[in-house]
Short mmCIF file of C-alpha atoms in Angstrom, two decimals:
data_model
loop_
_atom_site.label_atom_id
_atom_site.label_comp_id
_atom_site.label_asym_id
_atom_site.label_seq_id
_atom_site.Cartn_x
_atom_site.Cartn_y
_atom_site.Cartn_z
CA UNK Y 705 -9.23 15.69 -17.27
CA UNK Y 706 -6.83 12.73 -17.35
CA UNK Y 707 -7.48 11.77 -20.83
CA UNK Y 708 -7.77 15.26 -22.24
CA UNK Y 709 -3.75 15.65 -20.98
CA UNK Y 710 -3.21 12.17 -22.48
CA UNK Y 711 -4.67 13.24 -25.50
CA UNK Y 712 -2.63 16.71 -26.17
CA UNK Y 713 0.40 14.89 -25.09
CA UNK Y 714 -0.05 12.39 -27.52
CA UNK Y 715 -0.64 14.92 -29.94
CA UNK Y 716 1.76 17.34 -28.61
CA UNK Y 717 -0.43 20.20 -29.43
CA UNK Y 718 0.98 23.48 -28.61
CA UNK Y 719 -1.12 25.06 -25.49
CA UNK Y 720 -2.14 28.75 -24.88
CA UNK Y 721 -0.64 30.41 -21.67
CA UNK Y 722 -3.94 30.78 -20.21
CA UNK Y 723 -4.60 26.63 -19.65
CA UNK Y 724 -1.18 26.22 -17.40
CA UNK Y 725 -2.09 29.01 -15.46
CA UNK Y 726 -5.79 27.95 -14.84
CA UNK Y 727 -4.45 24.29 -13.69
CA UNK Y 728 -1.86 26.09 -11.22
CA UNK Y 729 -5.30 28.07 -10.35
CA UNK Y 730 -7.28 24.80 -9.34
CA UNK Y 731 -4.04 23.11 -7.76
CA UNK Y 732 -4.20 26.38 -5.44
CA UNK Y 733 -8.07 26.24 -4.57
CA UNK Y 734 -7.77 22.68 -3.87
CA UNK Y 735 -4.63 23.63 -1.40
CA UNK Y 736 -6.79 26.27 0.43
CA UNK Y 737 -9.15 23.54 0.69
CA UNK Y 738 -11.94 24.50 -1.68
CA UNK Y 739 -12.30 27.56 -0.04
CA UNK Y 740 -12.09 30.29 -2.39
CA UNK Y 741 -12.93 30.55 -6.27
CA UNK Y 742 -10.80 29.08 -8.96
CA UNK Y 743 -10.20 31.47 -12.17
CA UNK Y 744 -11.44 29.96 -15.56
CA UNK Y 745 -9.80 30.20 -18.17
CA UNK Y 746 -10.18 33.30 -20.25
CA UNK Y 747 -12.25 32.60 -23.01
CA UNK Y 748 -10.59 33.84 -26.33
CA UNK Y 749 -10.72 32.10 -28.96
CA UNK Y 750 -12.02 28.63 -29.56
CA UNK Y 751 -8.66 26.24 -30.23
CA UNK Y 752 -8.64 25.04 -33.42
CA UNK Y 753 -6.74 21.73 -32.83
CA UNK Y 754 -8.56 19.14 -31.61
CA UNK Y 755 -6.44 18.09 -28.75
CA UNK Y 756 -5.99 21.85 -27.42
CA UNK Y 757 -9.49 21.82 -27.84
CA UNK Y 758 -10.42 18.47 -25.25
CA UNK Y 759 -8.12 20.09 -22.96
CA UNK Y 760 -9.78 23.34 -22.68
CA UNK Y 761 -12.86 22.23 -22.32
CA UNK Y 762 -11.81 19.11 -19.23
CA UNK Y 763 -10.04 22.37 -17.54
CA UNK Y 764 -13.11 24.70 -17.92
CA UNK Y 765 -15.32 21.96 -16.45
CA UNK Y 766 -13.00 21.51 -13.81
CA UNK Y 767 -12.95 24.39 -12.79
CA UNK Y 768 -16.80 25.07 -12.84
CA UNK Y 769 -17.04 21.87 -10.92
CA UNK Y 770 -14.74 23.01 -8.00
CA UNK Y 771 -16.32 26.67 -7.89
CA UNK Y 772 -19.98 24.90 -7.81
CA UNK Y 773 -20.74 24.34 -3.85
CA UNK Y 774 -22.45 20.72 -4.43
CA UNK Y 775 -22.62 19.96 -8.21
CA UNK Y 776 -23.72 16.37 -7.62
CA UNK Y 777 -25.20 16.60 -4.32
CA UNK Y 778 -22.51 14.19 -3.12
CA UNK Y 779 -20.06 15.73 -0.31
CA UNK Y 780 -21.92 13.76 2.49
CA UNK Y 781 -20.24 10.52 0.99
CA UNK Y 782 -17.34 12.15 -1.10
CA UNK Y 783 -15.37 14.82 -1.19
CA UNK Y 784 -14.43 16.12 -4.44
CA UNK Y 785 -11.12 17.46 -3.18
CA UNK Y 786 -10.25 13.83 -1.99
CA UNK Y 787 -10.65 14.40 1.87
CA UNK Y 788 -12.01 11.77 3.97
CA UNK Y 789 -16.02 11.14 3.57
CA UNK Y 790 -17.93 10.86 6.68
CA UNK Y 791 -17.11 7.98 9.46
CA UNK Y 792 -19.81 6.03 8.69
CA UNK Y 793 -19.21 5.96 4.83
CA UNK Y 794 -15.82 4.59 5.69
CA UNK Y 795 -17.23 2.21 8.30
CA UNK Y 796 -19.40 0.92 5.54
CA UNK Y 797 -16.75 0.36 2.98
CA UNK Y 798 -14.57 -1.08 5.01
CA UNK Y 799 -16.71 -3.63 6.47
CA UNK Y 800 -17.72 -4.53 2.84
CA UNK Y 801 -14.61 -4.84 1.42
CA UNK Y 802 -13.98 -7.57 4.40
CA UNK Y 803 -16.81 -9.44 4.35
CA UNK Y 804 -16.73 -9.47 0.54
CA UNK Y 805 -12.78 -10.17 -0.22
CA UNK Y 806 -11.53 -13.20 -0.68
CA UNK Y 807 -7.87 -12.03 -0.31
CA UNK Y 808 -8.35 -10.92 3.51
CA UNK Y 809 -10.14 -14.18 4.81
CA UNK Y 810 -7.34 -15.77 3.03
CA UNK Y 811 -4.97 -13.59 5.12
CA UNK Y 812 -7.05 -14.05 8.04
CA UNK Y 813 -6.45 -17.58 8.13
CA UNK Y 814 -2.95 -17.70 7.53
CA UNK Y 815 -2.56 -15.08 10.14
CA UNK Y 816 -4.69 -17.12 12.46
CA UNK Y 817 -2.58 -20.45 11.64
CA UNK Y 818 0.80 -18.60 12.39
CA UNK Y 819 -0.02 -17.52 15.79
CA UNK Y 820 -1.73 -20.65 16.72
CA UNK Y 821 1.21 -22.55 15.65
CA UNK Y 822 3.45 -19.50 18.02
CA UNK Y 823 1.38 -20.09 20.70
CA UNK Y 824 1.43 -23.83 20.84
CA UNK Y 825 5.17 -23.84 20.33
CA UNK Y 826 6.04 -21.46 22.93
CA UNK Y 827 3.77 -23.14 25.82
CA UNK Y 828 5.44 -26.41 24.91
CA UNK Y 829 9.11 -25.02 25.36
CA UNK Y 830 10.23 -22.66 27.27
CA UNK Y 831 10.51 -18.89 25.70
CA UNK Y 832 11.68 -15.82 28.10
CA UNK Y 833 9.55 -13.87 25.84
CA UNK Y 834 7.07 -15.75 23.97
CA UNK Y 835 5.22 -12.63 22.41
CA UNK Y 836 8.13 -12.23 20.44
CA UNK Y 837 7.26 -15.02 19.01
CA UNK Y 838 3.92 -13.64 17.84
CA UNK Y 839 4.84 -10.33 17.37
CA UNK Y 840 7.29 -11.49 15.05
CA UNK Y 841 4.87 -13.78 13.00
CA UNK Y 842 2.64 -10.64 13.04
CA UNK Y 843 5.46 -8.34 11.43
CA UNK Y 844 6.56 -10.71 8.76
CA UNK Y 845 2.90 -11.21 7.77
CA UNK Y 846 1.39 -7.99 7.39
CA UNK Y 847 -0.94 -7.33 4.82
CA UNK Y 848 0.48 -6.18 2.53
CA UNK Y 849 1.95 -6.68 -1.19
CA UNK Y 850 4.86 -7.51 -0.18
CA UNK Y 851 7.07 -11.02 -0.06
CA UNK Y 852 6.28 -13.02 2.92
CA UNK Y 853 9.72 -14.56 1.92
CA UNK Y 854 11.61 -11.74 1.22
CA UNK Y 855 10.71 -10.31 4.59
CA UNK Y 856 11.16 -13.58 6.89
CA UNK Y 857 14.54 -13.68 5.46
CA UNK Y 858 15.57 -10.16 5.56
CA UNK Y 859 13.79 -9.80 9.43
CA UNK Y 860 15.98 -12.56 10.63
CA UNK Y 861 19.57 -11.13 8.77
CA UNK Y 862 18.19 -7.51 10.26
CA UNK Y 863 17.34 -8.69 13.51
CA UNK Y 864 20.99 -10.63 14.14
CA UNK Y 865 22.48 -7.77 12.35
CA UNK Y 866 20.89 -5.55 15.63
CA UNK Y 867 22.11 -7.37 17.77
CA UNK Y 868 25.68 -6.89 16.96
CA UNK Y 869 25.25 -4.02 17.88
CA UNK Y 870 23.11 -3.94 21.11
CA UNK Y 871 25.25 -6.19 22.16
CA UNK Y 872 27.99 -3.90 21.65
CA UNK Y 873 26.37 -0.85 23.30
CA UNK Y 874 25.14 -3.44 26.38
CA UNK Y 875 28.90 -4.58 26.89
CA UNK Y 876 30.63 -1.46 26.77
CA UNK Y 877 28.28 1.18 27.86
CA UNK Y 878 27.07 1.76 31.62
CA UNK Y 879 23.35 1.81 32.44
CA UNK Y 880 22.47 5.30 33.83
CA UNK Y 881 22.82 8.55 31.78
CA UNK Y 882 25.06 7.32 29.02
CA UNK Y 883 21.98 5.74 27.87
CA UNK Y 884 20.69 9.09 26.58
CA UNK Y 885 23.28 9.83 23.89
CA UNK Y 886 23.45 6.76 23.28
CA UNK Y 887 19.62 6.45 22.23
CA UNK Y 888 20.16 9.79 20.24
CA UNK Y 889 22.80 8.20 18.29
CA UNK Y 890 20.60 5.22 17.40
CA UNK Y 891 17.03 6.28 17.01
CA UNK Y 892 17.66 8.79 14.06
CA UNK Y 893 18.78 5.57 12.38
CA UNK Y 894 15.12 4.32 12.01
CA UNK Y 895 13.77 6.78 9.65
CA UNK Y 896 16.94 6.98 8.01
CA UNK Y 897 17.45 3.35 6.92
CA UNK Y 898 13.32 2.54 6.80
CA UNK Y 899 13.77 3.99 2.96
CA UNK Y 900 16.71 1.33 2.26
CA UNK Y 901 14.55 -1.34 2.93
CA UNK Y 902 12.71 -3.51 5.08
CA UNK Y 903 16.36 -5.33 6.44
CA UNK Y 904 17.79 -2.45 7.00
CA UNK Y 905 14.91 -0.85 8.75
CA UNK Y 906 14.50 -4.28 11.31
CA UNK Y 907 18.53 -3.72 11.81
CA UNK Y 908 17.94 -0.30 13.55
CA UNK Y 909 14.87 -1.01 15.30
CA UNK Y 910 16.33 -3.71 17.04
CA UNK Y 911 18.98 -2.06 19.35
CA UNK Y 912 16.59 0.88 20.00
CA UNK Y 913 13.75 -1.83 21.09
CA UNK Y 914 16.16 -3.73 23.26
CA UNK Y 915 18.05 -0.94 25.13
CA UNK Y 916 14.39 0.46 25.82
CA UNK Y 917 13.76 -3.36 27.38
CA UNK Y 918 16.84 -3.40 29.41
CA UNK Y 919 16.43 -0.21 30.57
CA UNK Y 920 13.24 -1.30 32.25
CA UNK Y 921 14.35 -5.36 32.77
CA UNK Y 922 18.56 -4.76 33.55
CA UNK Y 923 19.63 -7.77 32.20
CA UNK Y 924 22.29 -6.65 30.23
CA UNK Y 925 23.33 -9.61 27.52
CA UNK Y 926 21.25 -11.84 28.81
CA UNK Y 927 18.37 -10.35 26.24
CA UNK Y 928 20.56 -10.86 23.18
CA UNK Y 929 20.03 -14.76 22.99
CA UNK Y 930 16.42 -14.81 23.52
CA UNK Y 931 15.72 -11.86 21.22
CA UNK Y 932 17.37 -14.13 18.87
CA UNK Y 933 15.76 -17.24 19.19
CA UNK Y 934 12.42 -15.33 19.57
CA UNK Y 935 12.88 -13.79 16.38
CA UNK Y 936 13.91 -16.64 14.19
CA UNK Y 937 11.46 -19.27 15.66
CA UNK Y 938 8.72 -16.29 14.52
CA UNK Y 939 10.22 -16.10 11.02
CA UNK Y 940 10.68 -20.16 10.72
CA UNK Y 941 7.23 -20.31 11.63
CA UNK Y 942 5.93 -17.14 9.21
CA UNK Y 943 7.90 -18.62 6.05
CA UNK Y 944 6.68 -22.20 6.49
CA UNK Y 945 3.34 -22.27 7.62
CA UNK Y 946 2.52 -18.51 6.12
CA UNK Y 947 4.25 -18.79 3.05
CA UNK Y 948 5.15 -22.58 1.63
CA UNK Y 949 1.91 -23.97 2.62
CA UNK Y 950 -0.14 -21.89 0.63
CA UNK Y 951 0.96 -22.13 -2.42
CA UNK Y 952 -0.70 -18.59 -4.55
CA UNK Y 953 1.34 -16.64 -2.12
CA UNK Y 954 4.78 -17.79 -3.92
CA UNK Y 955 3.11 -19.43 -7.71
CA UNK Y 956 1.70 -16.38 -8.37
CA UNK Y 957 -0.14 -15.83 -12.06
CA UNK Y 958 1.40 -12.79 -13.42
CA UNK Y 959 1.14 -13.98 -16.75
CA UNK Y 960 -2.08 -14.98 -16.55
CA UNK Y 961 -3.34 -11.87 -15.11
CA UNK Y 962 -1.23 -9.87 -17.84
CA UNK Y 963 -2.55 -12.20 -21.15
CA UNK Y 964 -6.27 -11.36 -19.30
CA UNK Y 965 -5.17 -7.31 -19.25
CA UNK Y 966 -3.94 -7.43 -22.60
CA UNK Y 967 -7.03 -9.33 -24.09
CA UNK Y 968 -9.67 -7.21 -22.15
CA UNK Y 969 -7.64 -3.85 -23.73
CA UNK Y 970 -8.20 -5.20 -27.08
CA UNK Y 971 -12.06 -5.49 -26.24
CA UNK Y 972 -11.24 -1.78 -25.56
CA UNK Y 973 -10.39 -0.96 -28.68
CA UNK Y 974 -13.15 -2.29 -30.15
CA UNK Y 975 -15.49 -0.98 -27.33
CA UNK Y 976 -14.22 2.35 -28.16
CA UNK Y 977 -14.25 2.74 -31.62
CA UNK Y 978 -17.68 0.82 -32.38
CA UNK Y 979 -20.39 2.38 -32.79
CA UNK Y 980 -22.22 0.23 -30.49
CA UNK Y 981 -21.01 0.96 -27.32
CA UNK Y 982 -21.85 4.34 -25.74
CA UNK Y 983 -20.29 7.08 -23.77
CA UNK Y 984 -21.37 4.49 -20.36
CA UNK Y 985 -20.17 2.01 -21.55
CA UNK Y 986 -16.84 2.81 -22.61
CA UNK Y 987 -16.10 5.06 -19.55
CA UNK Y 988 -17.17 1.79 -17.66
CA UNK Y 989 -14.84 -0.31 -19.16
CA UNK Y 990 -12.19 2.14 -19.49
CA UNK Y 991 -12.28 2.49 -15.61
CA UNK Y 992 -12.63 -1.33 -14.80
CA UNK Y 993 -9.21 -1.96 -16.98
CA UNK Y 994 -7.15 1.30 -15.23
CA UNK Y 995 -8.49 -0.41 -11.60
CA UNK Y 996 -7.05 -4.06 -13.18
CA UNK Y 997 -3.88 -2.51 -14.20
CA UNK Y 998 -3.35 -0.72 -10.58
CA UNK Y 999 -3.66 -4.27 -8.87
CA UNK Y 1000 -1.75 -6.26 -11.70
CA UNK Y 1001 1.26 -3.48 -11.18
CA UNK Y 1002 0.82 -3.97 -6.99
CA UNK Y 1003 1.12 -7.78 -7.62
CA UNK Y 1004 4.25 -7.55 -9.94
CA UNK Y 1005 5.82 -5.33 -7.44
CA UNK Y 1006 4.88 -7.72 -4.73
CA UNK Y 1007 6.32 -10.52 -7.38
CA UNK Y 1008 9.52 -8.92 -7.96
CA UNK Y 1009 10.64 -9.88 -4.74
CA UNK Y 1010 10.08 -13.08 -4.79
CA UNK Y 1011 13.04 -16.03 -5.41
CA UNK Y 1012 13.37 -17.28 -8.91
CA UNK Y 1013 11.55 -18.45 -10.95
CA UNK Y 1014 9.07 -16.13 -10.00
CA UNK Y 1015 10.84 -12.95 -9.12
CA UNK Y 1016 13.16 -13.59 -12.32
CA UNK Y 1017 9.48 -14.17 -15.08
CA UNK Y 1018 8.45 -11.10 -12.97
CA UNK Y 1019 11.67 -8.48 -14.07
CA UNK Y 1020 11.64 -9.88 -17.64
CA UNK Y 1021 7.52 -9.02 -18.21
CA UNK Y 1022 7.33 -5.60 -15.94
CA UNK Y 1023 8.36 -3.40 -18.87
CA UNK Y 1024 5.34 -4.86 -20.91
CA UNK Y 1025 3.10 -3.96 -17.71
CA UNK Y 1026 4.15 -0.70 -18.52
CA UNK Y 1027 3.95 -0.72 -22.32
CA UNK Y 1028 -0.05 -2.14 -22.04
CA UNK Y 1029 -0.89 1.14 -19.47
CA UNK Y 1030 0.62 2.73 -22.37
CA UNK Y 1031 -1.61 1.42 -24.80
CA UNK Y 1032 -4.52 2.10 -22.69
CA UNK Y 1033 -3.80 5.79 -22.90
CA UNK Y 1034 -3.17 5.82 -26.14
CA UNK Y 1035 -6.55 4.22 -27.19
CA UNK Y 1036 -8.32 6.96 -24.63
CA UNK Y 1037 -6.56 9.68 -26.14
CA UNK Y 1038 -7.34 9.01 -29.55
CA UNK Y 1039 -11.28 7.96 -28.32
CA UNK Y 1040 -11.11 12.16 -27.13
CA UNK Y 1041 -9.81 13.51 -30.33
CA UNK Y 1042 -12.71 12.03 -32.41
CA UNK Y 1043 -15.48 13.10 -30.16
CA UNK Y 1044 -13.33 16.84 -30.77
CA UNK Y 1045 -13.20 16.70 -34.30
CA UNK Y 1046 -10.43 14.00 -35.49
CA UNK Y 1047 -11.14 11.76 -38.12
CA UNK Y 1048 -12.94 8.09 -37.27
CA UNK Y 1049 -10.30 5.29 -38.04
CA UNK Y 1050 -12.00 2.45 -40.18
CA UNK Y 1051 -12.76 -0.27 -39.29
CA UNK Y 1052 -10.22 -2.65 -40.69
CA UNK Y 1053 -7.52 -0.37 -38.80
CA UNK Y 1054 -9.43 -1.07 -35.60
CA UNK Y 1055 -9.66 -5.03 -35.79
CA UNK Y 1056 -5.79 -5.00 -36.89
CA UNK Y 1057 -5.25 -3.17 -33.70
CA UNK Y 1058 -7.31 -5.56 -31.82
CA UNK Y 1059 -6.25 -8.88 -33.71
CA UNK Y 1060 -2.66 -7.78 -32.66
CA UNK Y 1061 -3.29 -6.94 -28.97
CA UNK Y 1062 -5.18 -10.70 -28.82
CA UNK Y 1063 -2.47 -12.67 -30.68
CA UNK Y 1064 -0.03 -11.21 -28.22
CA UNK Y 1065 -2.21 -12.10 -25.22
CA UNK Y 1066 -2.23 -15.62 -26.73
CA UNK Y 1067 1.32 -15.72 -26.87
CA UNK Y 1068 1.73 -14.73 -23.37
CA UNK Y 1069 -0.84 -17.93 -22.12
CA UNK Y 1070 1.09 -20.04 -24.70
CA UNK Y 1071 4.25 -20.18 -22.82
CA UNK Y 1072 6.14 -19.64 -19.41
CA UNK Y 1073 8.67 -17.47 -20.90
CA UNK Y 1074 8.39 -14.33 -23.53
CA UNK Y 1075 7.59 -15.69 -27.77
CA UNK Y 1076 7.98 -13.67 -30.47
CA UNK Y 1077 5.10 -11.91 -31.45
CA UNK Y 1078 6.29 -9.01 -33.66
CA UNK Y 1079 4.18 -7.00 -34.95
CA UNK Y 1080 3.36 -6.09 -38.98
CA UNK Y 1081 0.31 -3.18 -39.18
CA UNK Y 1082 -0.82 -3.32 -42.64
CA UNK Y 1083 -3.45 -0.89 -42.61
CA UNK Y 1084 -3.97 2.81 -42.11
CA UNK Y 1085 -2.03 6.14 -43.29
CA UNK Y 1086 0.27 7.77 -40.76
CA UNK Y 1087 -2.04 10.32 -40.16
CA UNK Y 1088 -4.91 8.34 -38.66
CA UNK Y 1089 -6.12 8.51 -34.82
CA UNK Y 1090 -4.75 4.88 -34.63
CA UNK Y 1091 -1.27 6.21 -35.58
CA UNK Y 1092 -0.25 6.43 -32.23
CA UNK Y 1093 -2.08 3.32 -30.66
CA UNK Y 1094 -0.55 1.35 -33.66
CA UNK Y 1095 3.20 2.94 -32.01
CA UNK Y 1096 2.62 1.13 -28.47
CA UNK Y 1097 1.13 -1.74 -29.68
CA UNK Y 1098 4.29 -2.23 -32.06
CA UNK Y 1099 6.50 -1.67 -28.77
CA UNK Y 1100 4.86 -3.72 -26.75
CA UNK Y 1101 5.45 -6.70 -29.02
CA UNK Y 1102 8.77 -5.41 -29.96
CA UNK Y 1103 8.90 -5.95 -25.63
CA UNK Y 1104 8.04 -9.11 -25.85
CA UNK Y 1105 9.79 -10.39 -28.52
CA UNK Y 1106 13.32 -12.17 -26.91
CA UNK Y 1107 16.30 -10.55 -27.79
CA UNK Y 1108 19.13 -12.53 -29.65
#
């Protein structure tokens, strides 16, 4: 369905009323739930453009496939509406994506190293609250794709930054039932700054997290200092022995994992446009570069937050992230208007296409920083299938070419 939309946008063939109303159909069976039919599409006629045509036929599938009760036999392991399989489906994934990823035992064992180091520290000097120690390591280390540096440095600025102002509300305010406004003034502050950022989310979750302690403890001030030792001993700890001692958490290869992206999407070209390959083996690959896309785009992200150089080659090279997923859509869309009726491209207009996509993957290996690698397409009319694909490609080294 995905690439018959890519292909009619690329296209931008005209659609009858009927196909928007039979996608706002399905999008109202799946709300309900799958309970209920969806409407197909009045017949009519057949489209005559080839585009219109792909899309008609992904929506009347779809909507066959979501009015069948089992058309694969498959709803004890998936659910075609994108609910959660059964327990033990999930129990089995999960424990083979652990046991097989090389990512989380790396993450295990920095995780393991922190609080090691936490624990050793705090039972050699004495820490009022040594879990905060941990807890802290914990926080700053969480799996995710985000900076360990970026958030050791903005958990310690939010942290004294909450202070200020439990302090503040410790100094001025009496214990008893002033503490109830006082905690309604403060807590709506967590969900409201959580979206600004991962400082400014630590910031308001410290003062509610402290007045909850004294409230229970009564020390007043007194928690102020150790929260604040607590909390940067955690994030000293996090940034050195979690983040400078292993060394692919801040060198990251983003260019080397974008030169590999670009390289395998000229193999896609080829792939599919041969006449090798089959319908397999081009969905295959077609899936295996959209799943390396999705975790080269999660490790820029995680990149651009990271201090120069790395966050700075990061910014320069996302829009040509964006420019290959481009490319990859265009190459699918044009794949679906031959199988309804376009016009094979040679095969001198494919290899250009290719040769292009794998110069410009050579350029980015060649050199830390963008080359020029404009483009000059030599071969095909304007009205080929390629015409499009030839477009992106000619941005995406226009992208990478530096600007004067």
């Amino acid at each position: 369905r995905t690439a018959a939309h890519l292909t009619a946008r690329h296209a931008r063939a005209r659609l009858p009323s009927e196909v928007p109303a039979a996608v706002r159909a399905l999008a109202e069976a799946v709300e309900r739930g799958g309970q209920g039919a969806a409407r197909v599409p009045a017949p009519g006629d057949e489209p005559g453009d080839h585009a219109a045509r792909a899309l008609d036929h992904a929506v009347r599938h779809a909507t066959e496939t979501l009015n069948d009760a089992d058309p694969l036999g498959v709803i004890e392991s998936e659910d075609r509406l994108g609910r959660p399989a059964a327990l033990r489906v999930r129990a089995r994934r999960a424990t083979r994506n652990v046991v097989l990823s090389g990512t989380s035992w790396r993450y295990g064992l920095r995780l393991a190293l922190c609080i090691g180091i936490a624990q050793a520290l705090v039972s050699l000097i004495d820490v009022p609250r040594s879990y905060w120690v941990a807890l802290t390591v914990t926080f700053v280390l969480k799996p995710d794709f985000g900076s360990v540096f970026s958030r050791a440095v903005l958990r310690a600025l939010g942290t004294a930054a909450g202070l200020v102002v439990a302090a503040a509300v410790l100094a001025e305010v009496p214990h008893g039932w002033w503490d109830v406004p006082v905690m309604m003034l403060l807590a709506p502050l967590i969900p409201a700054l959580t979206t600004r950022g991962y400082g400014y989310q630590t910031a308001a979750i410290t003062p509610v997290i402290l007045l909850l302690s004294d409230i229970l403890n009564q020390q007043g001030l007194g928690l102020v200092v150790p929260r604040l030792v607590d909390s940067l001993i955690g994030c000293a700890i996090a940034l050195v022995a979690g983040y400078l001692l292993w060394p692919e958490s801040w060198g990251t290869r983003i260019g080397d994992r974008l030169a590999d992206a670009v390289a395998d999407t000229a193999g896609y070209v080829e792939c599919a446009f041969g006449a090798t390959a089959g319908p397999a083996a081009r969905a295959r690959l077609r899936r295996r570069l959209y799943r390396d896309l999705s975790v080269i785009r999660s490790e820029f992200q995680r990149a651009l937050t990271e201090p120069p150089p790395t966050g700075t080659r990061a910014t320069a090279w996302w829009p040509l992230v964006v420019a290959v997923e481009r490319i990859l859509d265009a190459t699918t869309a044009a794949r679906v208007r031959i199988r309804h009726g376009a016009e094979p491209p040679a095969p001198d207009e494919v290899a250009e296409v290719a040769s292009e996509l794998r110069e410009l993957a050579t350029g980015l290996r060649a050199s830390a920083t963008l080359e020029e690698v404009r483009s000059h397409f030599t071969v095909g009319p304007k009205e080929s299938v390629l015409e499009p694909l030839r477009q992106e490609v000619a941005a995406a080294r226009a992208i990478a070419t530096p600007q004067p």
